[in-house]
Coordinates of C-alpha atoms in Angstrom, one line a residue:
X170 CA 168.9 102.6 141.4
X171 CA 166.7 99.7 140.3
X172 CA 163.7 101.8 140.8
X173 CA 165.0 104.4 138.3
X174 CA 165.8 101.7 135.8
X175 CA 162.3 100.4 136.1
X176 CA 160.8 103.9 135.7
X177 CA 163.1 104.5 132.6
X178 CA 162.0 101.2 131.1
X179 CA 158.3 102.0 131.8
X180 CA 158.8 105.4 130.1
X181 CA 160.5 103.7 127.1
X182 CA 157.6 101.2 126.8
X183 CA 155.1 104.0 127.1
X184 CA 156.8 105.9 124.3
X185 CA 157.0 102.8 122.1
X186 CA 153.3 102.1 122.8
X187 CA 152.4 105.7 121.9
X188 CA 154.5 105.7 118.8
X189 CA 152.9 102.4 117.6
X190 CA 149.4 103.8 118.3
X191 CA 150.2 106.9 116.3
X192 CA 151.6 104.8 113.4
X193 CA 148.6 102.6 113.4
X194 CA 146.2 105.5 113.5
X195 CA 148.0 107.2 110.7
X196 CA 147.9 104.0 108.6
X197 CA 144.2 103.6 109.2
X198 CA 143.6 107.3 108.4
X199 CA 145.7 107.0 105.2
X200 CA 143.8 103.9 104.1
X201 CA 140.5 105.6 104.8
X202 CA 141.5 108.7 102.8
X203 CA 142.7 106.6 99.9
X204 CA 139.4 104.7 99.8
X205 CA 137.5 108.0 100.0
X206 CA 139.7 109.4 97.2
X207 CA 138.9 106.5 94.9
X208 CA 135.2 106.7 95.7
X209 CA 135.2 110.5 95.0
X210 CA 137.1 110.0 91.7
X211 CA 134.6 107.5 90.6
X212 CA 131.7 109.7 91.7
X213 CA 133.2 112.7 89.9
X214 CA 133.7 110.7 86.7
X215 CA 130.1 109.5 86.9
X216 CA 128.7 113.0 87.6
X217 CA 130.7 114.3 84.6
X218 CA 129.3 111.7 82.4
X219 CA 125.8 112.4 83.6
X220 CA 126.3 116.1 83.0
X221 CA 127.4 115.4 79.4
X222 CA 124.3 113.3 79.0
X223 CA 122.0 116.1 80.3
X224 CA 123.7 118.6 78.0
X225 CA 123.1 116.3 75.0
X226 CA 119.5 115.6 75.9
X227 CA 118.9 119.2 76.5
X228 CA 120.4 120.2 73.2
X229 CA 118.3 117.5 71.5
X230 CA 115.2 118.8 73.3
X231 CA 115.9 122.4 72.1
X232 CA 116.4 121.2 68.6
X233 CA 113.2 119.1 68.7
X234 CA 111.3 122.0 70.1
X235 CA 112.6 124.4 67.4
X236 CA 112.2 122.1 64.4
X237 CA 109.1 120.1 65.3
X238 CA 105.9 120.9 67.0
X239 CA 105.2 117.2 67.5
X240 CA 104.0 116.8 71.1
X241 CA 105.1 113.1 71.2
X242 CA 108.7 114.1 70.4
X243 CA 108.6 116.9 72.9
X244 CA 107.2 114.5 75.5
X245 CA 110.0 112.0 74.8
X246 CA 112.7 114.7 75.1
X247 CA 111.1 115.8 78.4
X248 CA 111.1 112.2 79.7
X249 CA 114.8 111.8 78.8
X250 CA 115.6 115.1 80.6
X251 CA 113.7 113.9 83.7
X252 CA 115.6 110.6 83.6
X253 CA 118.9 112.3 83.4
X254 CA 117.9 114.6 86.2
X255 CA 116.9 111.7 88.4
X256 CA 120.3 110.0 87.7
X257 CA 122.1 113.2 88.7
X258 CA 120.1 113.4 91.9
X259 CA 121.0 109.8 92.7
X260 CA 124.6 110.5 92.0
X261 CA 124.6 113.5 94.2
X262 CA 123.0 111.6 97.0
X263 CA 125.6 108.9 96.7
X264 CA 128.3 111.5 96.8
X265 CA 126.9 113.0 100.0
X266 CA 126.8 109.6 101.6
X267 CA 130.4 109.0 100.5
X268 CA 131.5 112.3 102.1
X269 CA 129.6 111.5 105.3
X270 CA 131.1 108.0 105.6
X271 CA 134.6 109.5 104.9
X272 CA 134.1 112.1 107.6
X273 CA 133.1 109.4 110.1
X274 CA 136.1 107.2 109.1
X275 CA 138.5 110.0 109.5
X276 CA 137.0 111.0 112.9
X277 CA 137.2 107.4 114.1
X278 CA 140.8 107.2 112.9
X279 CA 141.6 110.5 114.7
X280 CA 139.9 109.2 117.9
X281 CA 142.1 106.1 117.8
X282 CA 145.3 108.2 117.9
X283 CA 146.8 108.4 121.4
X284 CA 146.7 111.8 123.0
X285 CA 148.9 113.2 125.8
X286 CA 147.4 112.3 129.1
X287 CA 145.3 109.5 127.6
X288 CA 146.3 105.8 127.6

């Protein structure tokens, strides 16, 4: 009789341990996803702003090219476009790093979740 009580207690403790592990894993996953969401929101906003800047510079370059044959103005417009493109490429690279870090964080959180047959 005492043996069954001990087994039942061990099962309860195992279930409680597993439930706690699942809760902790879910909490870490949620925090990771929230951080990723904030980073992506900021990155999207930055990309949108850079896209607007590129559109404005591109329009200005077209207008300069149409109205003026001045090579110095055309060169300045080209330089502005190149700068905006570089900023977009940097933003894209940062976004890719954010995605990669987010993926690793989620995978680590998933790995920390208890699985049947694993303690």
